[in-house]
mmCIF file with all atom_site columns, C-alpha atoms (C1' of nucleotides) in Angstrom:
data_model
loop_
_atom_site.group_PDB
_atom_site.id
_atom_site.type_symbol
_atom_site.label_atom_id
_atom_site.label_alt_id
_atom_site.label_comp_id
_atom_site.label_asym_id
_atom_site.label_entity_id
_atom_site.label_seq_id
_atom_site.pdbx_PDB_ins_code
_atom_site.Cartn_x
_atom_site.Cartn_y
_atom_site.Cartn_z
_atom_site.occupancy
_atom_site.B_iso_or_equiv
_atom_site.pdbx_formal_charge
_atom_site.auth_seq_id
_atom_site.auth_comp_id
_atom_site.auth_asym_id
_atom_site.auth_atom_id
_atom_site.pdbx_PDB_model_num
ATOM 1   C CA    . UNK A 1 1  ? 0.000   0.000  0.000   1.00 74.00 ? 847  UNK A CA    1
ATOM 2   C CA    . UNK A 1 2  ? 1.985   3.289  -1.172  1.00 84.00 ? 848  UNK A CA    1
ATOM 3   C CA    . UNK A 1 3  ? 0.203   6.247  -0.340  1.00 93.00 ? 849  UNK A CA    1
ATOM 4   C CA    . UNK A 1 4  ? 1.316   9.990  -2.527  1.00 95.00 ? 850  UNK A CA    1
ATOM 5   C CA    . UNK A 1 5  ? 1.671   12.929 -0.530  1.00 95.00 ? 851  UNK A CA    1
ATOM 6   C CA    . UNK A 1 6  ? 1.472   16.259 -2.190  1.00 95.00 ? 852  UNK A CA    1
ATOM 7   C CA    . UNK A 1 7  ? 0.992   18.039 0.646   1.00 95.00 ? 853  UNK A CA    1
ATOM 8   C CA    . UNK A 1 8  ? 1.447   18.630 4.559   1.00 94.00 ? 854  UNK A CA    1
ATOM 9   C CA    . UNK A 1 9  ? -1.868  17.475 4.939   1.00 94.00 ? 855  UNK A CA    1
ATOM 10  C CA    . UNK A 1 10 ? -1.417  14.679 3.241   1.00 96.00 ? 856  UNK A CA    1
ATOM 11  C CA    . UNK A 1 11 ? 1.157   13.723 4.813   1.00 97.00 ? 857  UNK A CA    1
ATOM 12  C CA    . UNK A 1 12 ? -0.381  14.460 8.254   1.00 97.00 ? 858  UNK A CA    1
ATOM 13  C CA    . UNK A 1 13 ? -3.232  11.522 7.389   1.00 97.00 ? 859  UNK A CA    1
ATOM 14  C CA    . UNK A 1 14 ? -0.632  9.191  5.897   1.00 97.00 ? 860  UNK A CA    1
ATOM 15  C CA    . UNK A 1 15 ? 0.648   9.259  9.628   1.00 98.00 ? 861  UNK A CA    1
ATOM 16  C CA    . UNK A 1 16 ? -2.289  9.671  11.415  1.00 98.00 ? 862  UNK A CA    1
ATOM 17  C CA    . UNK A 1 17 ? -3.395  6.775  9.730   1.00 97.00 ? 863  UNK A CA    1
ATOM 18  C CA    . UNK A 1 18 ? -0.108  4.520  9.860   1.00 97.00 ? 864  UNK A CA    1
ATOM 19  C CA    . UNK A 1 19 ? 0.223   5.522  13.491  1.00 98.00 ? 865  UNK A CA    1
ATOM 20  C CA    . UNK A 1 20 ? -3.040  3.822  14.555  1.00 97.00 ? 866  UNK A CA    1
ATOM 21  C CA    . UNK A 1 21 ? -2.736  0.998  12.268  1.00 97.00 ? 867  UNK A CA    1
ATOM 22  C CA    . UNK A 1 22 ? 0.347   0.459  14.270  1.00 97.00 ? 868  UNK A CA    1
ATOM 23  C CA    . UNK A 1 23 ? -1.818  1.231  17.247  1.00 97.00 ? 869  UNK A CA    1
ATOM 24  C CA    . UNK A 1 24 ? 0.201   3.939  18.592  1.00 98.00 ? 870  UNK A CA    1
ATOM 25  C CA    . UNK A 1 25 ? -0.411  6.735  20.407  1.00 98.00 ? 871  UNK A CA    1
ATOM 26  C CA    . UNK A 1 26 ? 0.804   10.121 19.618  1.00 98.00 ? 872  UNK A CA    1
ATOM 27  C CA    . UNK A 1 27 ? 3.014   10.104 22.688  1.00 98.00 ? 873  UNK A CA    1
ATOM 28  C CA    . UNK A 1 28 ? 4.161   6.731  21.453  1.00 98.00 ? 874  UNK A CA    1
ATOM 29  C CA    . UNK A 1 29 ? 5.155   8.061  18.050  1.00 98.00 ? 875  UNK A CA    1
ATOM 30  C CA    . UNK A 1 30 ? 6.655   11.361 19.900  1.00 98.00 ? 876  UNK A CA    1
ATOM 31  C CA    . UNK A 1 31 ? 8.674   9.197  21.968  1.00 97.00 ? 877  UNK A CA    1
ATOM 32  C CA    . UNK A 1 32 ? 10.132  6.953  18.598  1.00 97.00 ? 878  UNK A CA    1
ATOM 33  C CA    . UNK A 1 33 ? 10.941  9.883  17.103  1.00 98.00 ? 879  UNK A CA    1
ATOM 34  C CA    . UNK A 1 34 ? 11.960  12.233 19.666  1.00 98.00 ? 880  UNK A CA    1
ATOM 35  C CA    . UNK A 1 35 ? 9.381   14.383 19.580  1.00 98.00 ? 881  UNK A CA    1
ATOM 36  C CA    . UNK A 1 36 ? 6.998   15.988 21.878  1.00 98.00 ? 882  UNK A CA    1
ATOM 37  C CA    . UNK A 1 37 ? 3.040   14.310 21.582  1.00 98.00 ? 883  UNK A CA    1
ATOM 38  C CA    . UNK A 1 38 ? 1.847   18.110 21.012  1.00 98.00 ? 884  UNK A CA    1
ATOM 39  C CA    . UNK A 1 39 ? 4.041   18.402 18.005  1.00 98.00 ? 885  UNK A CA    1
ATOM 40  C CA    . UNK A 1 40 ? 3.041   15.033 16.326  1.00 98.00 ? 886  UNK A CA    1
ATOM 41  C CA    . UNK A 1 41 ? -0.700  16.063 17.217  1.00 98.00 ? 887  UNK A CA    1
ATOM 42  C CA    . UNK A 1 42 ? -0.083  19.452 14.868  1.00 98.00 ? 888  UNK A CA    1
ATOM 43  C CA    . UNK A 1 43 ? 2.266   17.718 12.321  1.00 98.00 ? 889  UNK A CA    1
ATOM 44  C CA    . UNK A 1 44 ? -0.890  15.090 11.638  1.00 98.00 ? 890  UNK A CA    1
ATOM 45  C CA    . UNK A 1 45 ? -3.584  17.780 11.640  1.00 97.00 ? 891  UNK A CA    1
ATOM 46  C CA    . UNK A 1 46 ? -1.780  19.392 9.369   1.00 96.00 ? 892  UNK A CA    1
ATOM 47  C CA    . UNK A 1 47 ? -1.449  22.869 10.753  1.00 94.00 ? 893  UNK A CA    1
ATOM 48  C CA    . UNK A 1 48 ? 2.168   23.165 10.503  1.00 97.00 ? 894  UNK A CA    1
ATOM 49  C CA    . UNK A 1 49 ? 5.219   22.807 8.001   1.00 97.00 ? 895  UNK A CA    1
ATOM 50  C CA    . UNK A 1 50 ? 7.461   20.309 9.989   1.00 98.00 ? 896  UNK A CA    1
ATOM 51  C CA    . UNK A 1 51 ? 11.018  19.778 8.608   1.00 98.00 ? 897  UNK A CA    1
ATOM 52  C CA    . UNK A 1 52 ? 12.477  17.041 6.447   1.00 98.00 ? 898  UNK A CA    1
ATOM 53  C CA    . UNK A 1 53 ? 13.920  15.851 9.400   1.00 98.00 ? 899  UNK A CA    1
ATOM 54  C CA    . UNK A 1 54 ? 11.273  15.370 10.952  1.00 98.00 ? 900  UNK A CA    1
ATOM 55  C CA    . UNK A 1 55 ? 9.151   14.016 9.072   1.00 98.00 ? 901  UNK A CA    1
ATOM 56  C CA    . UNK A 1 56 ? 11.763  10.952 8.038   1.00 98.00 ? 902  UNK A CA    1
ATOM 57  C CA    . UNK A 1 57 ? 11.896  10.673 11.923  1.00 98.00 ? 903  UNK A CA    1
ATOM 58  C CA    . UNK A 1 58 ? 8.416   10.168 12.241  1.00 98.00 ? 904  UNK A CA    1
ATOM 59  C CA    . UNK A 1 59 ? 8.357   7.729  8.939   1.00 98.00 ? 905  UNK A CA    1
ATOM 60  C CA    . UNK A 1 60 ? 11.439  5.313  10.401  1.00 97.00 ? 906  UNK A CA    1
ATOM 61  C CA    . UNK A 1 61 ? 9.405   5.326  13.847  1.00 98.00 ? 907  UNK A CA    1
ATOM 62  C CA    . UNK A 1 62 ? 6.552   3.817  11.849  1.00 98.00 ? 908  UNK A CA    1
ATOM 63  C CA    . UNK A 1 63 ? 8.874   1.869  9.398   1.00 97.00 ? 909  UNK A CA    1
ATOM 64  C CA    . UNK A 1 64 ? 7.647   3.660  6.644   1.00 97.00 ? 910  UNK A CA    1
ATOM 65  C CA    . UNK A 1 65 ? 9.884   5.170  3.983   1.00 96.00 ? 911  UNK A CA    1
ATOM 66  C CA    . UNK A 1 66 ? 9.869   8.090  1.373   1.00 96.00 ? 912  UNK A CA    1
ATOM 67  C CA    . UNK A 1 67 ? 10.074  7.562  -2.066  1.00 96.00 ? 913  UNK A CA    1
ATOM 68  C CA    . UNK A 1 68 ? 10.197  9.795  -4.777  1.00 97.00 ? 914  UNK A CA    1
ATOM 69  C CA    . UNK A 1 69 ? 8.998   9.346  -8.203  1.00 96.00 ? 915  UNK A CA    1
ATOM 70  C CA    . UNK A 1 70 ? 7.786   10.711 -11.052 1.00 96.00 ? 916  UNK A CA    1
ATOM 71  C CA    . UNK A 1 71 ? 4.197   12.244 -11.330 1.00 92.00 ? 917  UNK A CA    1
ATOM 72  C CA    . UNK A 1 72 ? 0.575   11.292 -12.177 1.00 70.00 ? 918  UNK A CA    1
ATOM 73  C CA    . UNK A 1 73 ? 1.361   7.398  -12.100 1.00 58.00 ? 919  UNK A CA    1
ATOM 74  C CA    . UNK A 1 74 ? -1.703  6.649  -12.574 1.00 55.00 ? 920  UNK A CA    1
ATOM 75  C CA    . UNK A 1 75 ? -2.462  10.423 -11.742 1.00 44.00 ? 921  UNK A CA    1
ATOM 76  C CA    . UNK A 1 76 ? -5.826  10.114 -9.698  1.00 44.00 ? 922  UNK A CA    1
ATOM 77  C CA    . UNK A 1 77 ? -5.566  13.206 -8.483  1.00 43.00 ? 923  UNK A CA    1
ATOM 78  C CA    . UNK A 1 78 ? -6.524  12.522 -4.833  1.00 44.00 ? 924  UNK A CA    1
ATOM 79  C CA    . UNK A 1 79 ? -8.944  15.709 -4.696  1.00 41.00 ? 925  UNK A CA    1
ATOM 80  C CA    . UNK A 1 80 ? -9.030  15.190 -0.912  1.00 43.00 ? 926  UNK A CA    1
ATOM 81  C CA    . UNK A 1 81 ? -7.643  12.396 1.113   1.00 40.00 ? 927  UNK A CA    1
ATOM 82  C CA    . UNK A 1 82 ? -11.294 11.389 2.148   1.00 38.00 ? 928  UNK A CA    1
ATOM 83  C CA    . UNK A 1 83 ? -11.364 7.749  3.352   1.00 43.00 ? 929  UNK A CA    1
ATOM 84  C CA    . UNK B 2 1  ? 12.268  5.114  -11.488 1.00 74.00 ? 994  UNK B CA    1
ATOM 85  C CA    . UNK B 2 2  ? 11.460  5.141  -7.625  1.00 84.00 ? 995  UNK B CA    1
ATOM 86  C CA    . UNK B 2 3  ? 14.592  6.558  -5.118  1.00 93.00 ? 996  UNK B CA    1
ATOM 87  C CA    . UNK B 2 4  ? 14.176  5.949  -1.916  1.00 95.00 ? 997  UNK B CA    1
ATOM 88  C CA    . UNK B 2 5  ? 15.233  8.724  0.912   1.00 95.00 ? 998  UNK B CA    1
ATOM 89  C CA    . UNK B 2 6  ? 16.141  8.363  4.385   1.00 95.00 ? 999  UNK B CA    1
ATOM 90  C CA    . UNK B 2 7  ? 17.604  11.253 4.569   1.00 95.00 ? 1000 UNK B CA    1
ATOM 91  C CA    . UNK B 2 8  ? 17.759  14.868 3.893   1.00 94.00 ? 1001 UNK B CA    1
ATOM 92  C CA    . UNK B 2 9  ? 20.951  14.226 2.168   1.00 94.00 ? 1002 UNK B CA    1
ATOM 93  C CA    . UNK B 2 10 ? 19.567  11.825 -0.026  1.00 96.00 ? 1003 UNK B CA    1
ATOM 94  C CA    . UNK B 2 11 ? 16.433  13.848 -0.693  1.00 97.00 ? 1004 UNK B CA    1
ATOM 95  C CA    . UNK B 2 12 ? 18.655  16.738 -1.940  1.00 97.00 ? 1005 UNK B CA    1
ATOM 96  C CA    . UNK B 2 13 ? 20.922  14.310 -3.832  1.00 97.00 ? 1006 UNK B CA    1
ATOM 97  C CA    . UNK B 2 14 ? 17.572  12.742 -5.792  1.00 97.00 ? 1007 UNK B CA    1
ATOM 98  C CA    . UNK B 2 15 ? 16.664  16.657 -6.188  1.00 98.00 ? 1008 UNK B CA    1
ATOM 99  C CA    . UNK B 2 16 ? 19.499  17.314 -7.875  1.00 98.00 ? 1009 UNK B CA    1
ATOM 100 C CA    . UNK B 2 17 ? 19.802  14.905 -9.752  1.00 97.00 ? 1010 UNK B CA    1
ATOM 101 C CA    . UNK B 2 18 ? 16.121  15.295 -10.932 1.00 97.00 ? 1011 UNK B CA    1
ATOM 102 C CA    . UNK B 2 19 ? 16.853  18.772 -11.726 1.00 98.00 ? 1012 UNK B CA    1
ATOM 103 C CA    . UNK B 2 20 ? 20.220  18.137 -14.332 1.00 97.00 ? 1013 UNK B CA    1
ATOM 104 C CA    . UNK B 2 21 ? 17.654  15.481 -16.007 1.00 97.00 ? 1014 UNK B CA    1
ATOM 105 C CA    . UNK B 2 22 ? 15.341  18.130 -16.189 1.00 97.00 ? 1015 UNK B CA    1
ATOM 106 C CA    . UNK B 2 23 ? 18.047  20.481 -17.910 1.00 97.00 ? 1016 UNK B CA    1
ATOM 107 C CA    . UNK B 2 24 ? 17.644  23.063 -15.442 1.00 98.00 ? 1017 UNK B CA    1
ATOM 108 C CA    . UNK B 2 25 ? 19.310  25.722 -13.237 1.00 98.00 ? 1018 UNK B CA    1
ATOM 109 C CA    . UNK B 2 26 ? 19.391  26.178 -9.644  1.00 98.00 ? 1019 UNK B CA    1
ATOM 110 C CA    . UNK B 2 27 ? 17.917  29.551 -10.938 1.00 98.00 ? 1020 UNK B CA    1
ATOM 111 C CA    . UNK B 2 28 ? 15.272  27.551 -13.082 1.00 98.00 ? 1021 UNK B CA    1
ATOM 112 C CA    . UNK B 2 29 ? 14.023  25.651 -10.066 1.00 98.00 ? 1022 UNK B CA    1
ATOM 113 C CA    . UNK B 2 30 ? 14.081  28.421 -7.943  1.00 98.00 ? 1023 UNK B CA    1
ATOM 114 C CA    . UNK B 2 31 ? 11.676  30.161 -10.168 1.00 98.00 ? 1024 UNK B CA    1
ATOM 115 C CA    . UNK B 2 32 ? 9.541   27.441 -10.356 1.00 98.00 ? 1025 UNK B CA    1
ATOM 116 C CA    . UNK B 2 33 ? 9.748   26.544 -6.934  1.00 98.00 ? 1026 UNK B CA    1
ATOM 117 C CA    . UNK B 2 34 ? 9.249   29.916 -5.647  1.00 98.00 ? 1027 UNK B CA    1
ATOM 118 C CA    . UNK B 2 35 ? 12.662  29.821 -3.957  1.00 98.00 ? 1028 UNK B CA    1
ATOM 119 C CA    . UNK B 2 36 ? 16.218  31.762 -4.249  1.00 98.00 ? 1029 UNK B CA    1
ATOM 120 C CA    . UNK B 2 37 ? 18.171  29.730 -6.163  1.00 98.00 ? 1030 UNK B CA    1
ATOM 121 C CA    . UNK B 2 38 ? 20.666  29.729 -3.017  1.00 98.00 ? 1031 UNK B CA    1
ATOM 122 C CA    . UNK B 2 39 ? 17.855  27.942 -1.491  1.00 98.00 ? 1032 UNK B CA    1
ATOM 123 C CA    . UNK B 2 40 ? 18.026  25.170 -3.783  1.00 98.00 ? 1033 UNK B CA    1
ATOM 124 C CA    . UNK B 2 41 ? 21.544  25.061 -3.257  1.00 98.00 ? 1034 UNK B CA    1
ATOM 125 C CA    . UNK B 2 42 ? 21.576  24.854 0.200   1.00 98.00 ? 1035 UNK B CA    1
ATOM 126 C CA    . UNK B 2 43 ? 18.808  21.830 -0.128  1.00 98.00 ? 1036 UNK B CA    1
ATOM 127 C CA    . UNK B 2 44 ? 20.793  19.677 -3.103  1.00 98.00 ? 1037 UNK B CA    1
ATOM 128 C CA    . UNK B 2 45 ? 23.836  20.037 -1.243  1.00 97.00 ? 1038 UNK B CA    1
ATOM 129 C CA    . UNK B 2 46 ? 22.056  18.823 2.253   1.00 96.00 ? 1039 UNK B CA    1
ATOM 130 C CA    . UNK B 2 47 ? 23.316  21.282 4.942   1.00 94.00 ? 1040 UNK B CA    1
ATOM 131 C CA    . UNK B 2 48 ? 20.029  22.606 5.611   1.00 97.00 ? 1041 UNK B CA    1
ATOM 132 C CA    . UNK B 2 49 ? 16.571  21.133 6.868   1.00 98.00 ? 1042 UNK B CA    1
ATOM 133 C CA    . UNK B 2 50 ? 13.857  22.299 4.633   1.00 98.00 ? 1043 UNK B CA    1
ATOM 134 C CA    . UNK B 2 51 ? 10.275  22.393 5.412   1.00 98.00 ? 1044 UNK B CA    1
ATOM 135 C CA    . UNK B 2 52 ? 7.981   20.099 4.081   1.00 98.00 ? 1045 UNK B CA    1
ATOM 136 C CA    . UNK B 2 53 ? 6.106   22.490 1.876   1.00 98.00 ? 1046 UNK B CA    1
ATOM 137 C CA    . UNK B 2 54 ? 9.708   23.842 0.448   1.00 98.00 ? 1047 UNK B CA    1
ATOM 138 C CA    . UNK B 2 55 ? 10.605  20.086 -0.211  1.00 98.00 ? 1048 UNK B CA    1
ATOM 139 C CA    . UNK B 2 56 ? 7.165   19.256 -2.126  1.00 98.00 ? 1049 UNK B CA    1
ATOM 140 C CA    . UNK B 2 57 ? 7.421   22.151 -4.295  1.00 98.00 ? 1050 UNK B CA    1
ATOM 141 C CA    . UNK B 2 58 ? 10.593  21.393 -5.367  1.00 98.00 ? 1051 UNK B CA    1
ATOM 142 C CA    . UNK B 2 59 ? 9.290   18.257 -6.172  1.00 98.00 ? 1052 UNK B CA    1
ATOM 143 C CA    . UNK B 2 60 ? 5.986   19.467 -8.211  1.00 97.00 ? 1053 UNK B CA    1
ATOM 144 C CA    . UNK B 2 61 ? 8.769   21.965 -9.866  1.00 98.00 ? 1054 UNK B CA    1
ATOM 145 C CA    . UNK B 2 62 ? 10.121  18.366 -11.413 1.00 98.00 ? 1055 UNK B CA    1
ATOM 146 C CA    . UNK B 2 63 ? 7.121   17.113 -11.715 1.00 97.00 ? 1056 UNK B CA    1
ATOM 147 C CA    . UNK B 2 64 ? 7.756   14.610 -9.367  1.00 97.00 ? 1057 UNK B CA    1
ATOM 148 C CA    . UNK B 2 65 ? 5.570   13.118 -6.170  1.00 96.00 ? 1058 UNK B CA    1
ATOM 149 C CA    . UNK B 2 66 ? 6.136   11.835 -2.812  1.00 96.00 ? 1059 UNK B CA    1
ATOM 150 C CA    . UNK B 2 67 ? 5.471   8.479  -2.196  1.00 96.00 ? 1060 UNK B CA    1
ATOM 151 C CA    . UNK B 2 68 ? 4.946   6.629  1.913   1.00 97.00 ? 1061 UNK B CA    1
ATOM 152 C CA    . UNK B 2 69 ? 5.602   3.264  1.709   1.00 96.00 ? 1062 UNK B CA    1
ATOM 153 C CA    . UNK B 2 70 ? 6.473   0.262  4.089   1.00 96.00 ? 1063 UNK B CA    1
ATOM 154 C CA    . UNK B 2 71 ? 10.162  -0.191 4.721   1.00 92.00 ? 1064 UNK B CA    1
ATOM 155 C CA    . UNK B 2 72 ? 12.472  -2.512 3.893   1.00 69.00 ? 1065 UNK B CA    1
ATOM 156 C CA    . UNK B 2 73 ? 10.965  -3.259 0.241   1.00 58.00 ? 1066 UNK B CA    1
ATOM 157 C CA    . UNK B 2 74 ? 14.347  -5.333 -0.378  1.00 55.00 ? 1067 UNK B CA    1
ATOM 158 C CA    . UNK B 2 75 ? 16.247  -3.451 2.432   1.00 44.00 ? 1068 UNK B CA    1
ATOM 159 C CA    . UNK B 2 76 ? 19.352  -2.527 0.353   1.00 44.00 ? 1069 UNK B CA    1
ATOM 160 C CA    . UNK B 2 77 ? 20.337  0.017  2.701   1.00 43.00 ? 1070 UNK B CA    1
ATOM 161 C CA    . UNK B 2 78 ? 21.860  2.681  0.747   1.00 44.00 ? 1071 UNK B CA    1
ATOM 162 C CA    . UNK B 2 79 ? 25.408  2.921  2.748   1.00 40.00 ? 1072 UNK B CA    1
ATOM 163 C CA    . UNK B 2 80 ? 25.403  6.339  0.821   1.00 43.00 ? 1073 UNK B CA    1
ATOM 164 C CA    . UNK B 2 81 ? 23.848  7.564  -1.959  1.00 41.00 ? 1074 UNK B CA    1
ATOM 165 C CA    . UNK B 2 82 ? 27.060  7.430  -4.559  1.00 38.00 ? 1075 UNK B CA    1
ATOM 166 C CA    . UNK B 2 83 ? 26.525  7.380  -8.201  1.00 44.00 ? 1076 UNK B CA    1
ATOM 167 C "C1'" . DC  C 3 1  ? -21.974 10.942 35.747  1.00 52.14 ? 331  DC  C "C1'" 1
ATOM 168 C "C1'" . DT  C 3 2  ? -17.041 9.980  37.076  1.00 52.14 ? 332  DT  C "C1'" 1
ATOM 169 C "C1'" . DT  C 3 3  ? -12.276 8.356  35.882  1.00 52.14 ? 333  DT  C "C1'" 1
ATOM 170 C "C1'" . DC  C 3 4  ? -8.560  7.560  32.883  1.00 52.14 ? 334  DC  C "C1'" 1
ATOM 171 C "C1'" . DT  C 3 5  ? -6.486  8.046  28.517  1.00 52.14 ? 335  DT  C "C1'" 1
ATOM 172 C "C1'" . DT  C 3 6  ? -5.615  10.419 24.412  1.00 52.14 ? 336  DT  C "C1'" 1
ATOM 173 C "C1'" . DT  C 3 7  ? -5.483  14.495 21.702  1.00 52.14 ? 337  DT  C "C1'" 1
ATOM 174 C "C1'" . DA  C 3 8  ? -5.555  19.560 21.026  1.00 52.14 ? 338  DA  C "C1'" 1
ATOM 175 C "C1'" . DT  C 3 9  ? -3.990  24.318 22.578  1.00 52.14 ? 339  DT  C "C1'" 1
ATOM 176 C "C1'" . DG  C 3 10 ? -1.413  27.846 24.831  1.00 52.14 ? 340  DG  C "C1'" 1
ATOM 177 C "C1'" . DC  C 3 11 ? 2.834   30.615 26.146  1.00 52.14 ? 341  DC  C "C1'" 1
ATOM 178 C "C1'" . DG  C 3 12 ? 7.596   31.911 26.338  1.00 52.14 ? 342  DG  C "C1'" 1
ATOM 179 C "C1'" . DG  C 3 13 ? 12.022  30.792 24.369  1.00 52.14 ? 343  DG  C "C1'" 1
ATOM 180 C "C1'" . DC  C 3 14 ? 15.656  29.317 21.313  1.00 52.14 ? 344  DC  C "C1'" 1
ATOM 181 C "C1'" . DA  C 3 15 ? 17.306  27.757 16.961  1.00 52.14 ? 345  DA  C "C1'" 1
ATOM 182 C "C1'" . DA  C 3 16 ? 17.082  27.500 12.206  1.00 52.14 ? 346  DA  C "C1'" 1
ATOM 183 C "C1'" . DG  C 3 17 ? 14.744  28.034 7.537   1.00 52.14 ? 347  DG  C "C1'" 1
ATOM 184 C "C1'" . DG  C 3 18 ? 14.109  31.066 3.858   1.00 52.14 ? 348  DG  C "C1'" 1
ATOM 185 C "C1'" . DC  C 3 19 ? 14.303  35.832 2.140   1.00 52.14 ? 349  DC  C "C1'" 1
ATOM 186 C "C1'" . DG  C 3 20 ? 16.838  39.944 -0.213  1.00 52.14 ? 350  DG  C "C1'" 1
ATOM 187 C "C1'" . DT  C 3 21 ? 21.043  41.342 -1.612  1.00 52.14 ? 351  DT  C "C1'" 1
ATOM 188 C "C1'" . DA  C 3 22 ? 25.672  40.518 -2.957  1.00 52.14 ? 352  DA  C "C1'" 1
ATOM 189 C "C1'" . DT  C 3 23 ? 29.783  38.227 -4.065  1.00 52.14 ? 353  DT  C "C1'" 1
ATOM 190 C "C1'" . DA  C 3 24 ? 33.153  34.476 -4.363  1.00 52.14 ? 354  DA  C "C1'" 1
ATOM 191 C "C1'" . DA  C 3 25 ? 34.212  30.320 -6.505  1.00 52.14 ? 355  DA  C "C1'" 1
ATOM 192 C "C1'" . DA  C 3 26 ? 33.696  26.860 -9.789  1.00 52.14 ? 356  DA  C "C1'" 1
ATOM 193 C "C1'" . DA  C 3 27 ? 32.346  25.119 -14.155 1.00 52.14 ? 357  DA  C "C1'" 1
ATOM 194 C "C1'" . DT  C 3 28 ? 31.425  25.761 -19.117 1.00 52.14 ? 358  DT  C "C1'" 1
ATOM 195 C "C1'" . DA  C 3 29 ? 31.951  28.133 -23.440 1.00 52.14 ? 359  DA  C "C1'" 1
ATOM 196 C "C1'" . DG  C 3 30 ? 34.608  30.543 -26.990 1.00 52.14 ? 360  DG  C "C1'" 1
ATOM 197 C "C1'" . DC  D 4 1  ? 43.496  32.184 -21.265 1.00 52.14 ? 1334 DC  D "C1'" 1
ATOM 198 C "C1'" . DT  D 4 2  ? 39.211  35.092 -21.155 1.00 52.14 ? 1335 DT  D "C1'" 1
ATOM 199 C "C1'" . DA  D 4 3  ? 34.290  35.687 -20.827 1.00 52.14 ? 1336 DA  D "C1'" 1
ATOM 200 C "C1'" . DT  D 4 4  ? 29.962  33.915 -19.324 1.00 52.14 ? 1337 DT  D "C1'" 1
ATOM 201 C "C1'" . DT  D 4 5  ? 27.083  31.001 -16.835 1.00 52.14 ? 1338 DT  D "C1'" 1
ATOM 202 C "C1'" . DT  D 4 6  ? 26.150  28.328 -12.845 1.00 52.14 ? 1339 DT  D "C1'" 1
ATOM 203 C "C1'" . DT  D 4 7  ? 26.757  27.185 -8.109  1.00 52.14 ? 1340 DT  D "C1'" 1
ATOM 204 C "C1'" . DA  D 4 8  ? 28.282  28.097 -3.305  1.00 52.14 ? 1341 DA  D "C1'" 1
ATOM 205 C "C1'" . DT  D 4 9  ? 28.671  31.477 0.707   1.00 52.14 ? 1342 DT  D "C1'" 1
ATOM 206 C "C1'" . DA  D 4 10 ? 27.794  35.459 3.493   1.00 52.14 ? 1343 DA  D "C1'" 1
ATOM 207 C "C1'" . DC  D 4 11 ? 25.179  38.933 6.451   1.00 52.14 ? 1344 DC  D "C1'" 1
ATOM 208 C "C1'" . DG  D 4 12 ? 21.132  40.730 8.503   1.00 52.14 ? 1345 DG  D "C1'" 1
ATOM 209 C "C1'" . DC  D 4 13 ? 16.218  40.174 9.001   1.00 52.14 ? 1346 DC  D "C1'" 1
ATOM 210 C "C1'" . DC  D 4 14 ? 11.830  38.019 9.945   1.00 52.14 ? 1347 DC  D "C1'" 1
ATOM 211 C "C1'" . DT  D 4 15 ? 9.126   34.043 10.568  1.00 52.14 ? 1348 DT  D "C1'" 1
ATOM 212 C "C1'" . DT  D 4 16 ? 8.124   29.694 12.348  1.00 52.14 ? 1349 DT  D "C1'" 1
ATOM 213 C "C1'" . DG  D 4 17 ? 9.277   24.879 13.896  1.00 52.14 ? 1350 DG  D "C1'" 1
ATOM 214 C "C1'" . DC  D 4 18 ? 9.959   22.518 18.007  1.00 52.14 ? 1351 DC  D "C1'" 1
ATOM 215 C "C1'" . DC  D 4 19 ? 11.060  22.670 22.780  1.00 52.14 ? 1352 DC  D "C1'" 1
ATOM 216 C "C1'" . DG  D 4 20 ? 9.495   22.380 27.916  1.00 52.14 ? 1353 DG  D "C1'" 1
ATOM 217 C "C1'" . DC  D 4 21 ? 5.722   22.922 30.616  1.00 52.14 ? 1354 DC  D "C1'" 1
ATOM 218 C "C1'" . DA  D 4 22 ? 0.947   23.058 31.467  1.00 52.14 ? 1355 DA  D "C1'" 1
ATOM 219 C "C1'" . DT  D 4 23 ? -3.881  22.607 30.666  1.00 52.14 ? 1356 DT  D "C1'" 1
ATOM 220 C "C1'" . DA  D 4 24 ? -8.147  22.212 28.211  1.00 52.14 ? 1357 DA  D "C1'" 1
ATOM 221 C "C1'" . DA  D 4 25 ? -10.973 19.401 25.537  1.00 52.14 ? 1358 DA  D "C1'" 1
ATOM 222 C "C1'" . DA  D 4 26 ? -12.446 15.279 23.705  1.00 52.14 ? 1359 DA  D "C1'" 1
ATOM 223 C "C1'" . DG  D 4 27 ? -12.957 10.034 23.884  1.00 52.14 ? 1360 DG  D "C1'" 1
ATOM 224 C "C1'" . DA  D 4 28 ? -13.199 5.630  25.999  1.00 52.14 ? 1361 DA  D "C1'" 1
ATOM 225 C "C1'" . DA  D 4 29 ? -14.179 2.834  30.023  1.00 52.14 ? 1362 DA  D "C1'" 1
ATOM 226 C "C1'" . DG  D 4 30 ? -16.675 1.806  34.430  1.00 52.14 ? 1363 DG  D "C1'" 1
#
DNA sequence: CTTCTTTATGCGGCAAGGCGTATAAAATAG
DNA sequence: CTATTTTATACGCCTTGCCGCATAAAGAAG
């Protein structure tokens, strides 16, 4: 399952989401990653900009990586990441 | 073509790379990006931390996307990124 | 409803990203 | 080698990410 992320928000429900599949909380994932739960709790609502690093913290803390790749495979253009 | 990246390093490494394939300038980017182009220096060469949002429009700049996927899909792990 | 857990917000503070502007250094062209 | 283009650095400024600490709000359990 390989999600696309084109944007903070995105992103923020790609680990929301990963995060409770791993059934996790947000202190859980802070602590992994060495960060604080309130700062996971804005990265996943999506009301911040977090840096690279963090965000590959947060992805090895859920074994998850990043790839990148060229656009529109497939290009369903994910209007809003409703599920 | 899918390249995997752990780490900011590695993200500015697939950048740049991306962007001489592309047959642009640092300049180029930057325009497209809406960034100095001793921004996009700073992020190919990896002594900086970008935001997320910088990071992803580089990437749409290249028309390229961000993909989250499980880790470990063959686990080569990328001692460093030469080439 | 009450209790416990999880998530969302708030405030002050420090560090760092990205900007404009400018220039040095390196690479390419002629 | 010289001229031009491209890339790397620098300084000061402003903004914002993330911190510690603390608390409110929302959910789950009894």
């Amino acid at each position: 399952m390989t999600q696309i992320a084109r944007t903070q928000s995105q992103l923020g429900n790609i680990i929301r989401r990963a995060r409770k599949t791993a059934k996790m909380t947000q202190a859980d994932l802070g602590k992994r990653a060495g960060l604080r739960q309130a700062t996971v709790s804005q990265i996943e609502s999506g009301d911040t900009d977090p840096s690279t690093k963090t965000v590959l913290d947060m992805l090895a803390a859920l074994d998850l990586e990043l790839v990148v790749r060229p656009r529109s495979k497939g290009s369903h253009d994910d209007i809003e990441d409703i599920f």
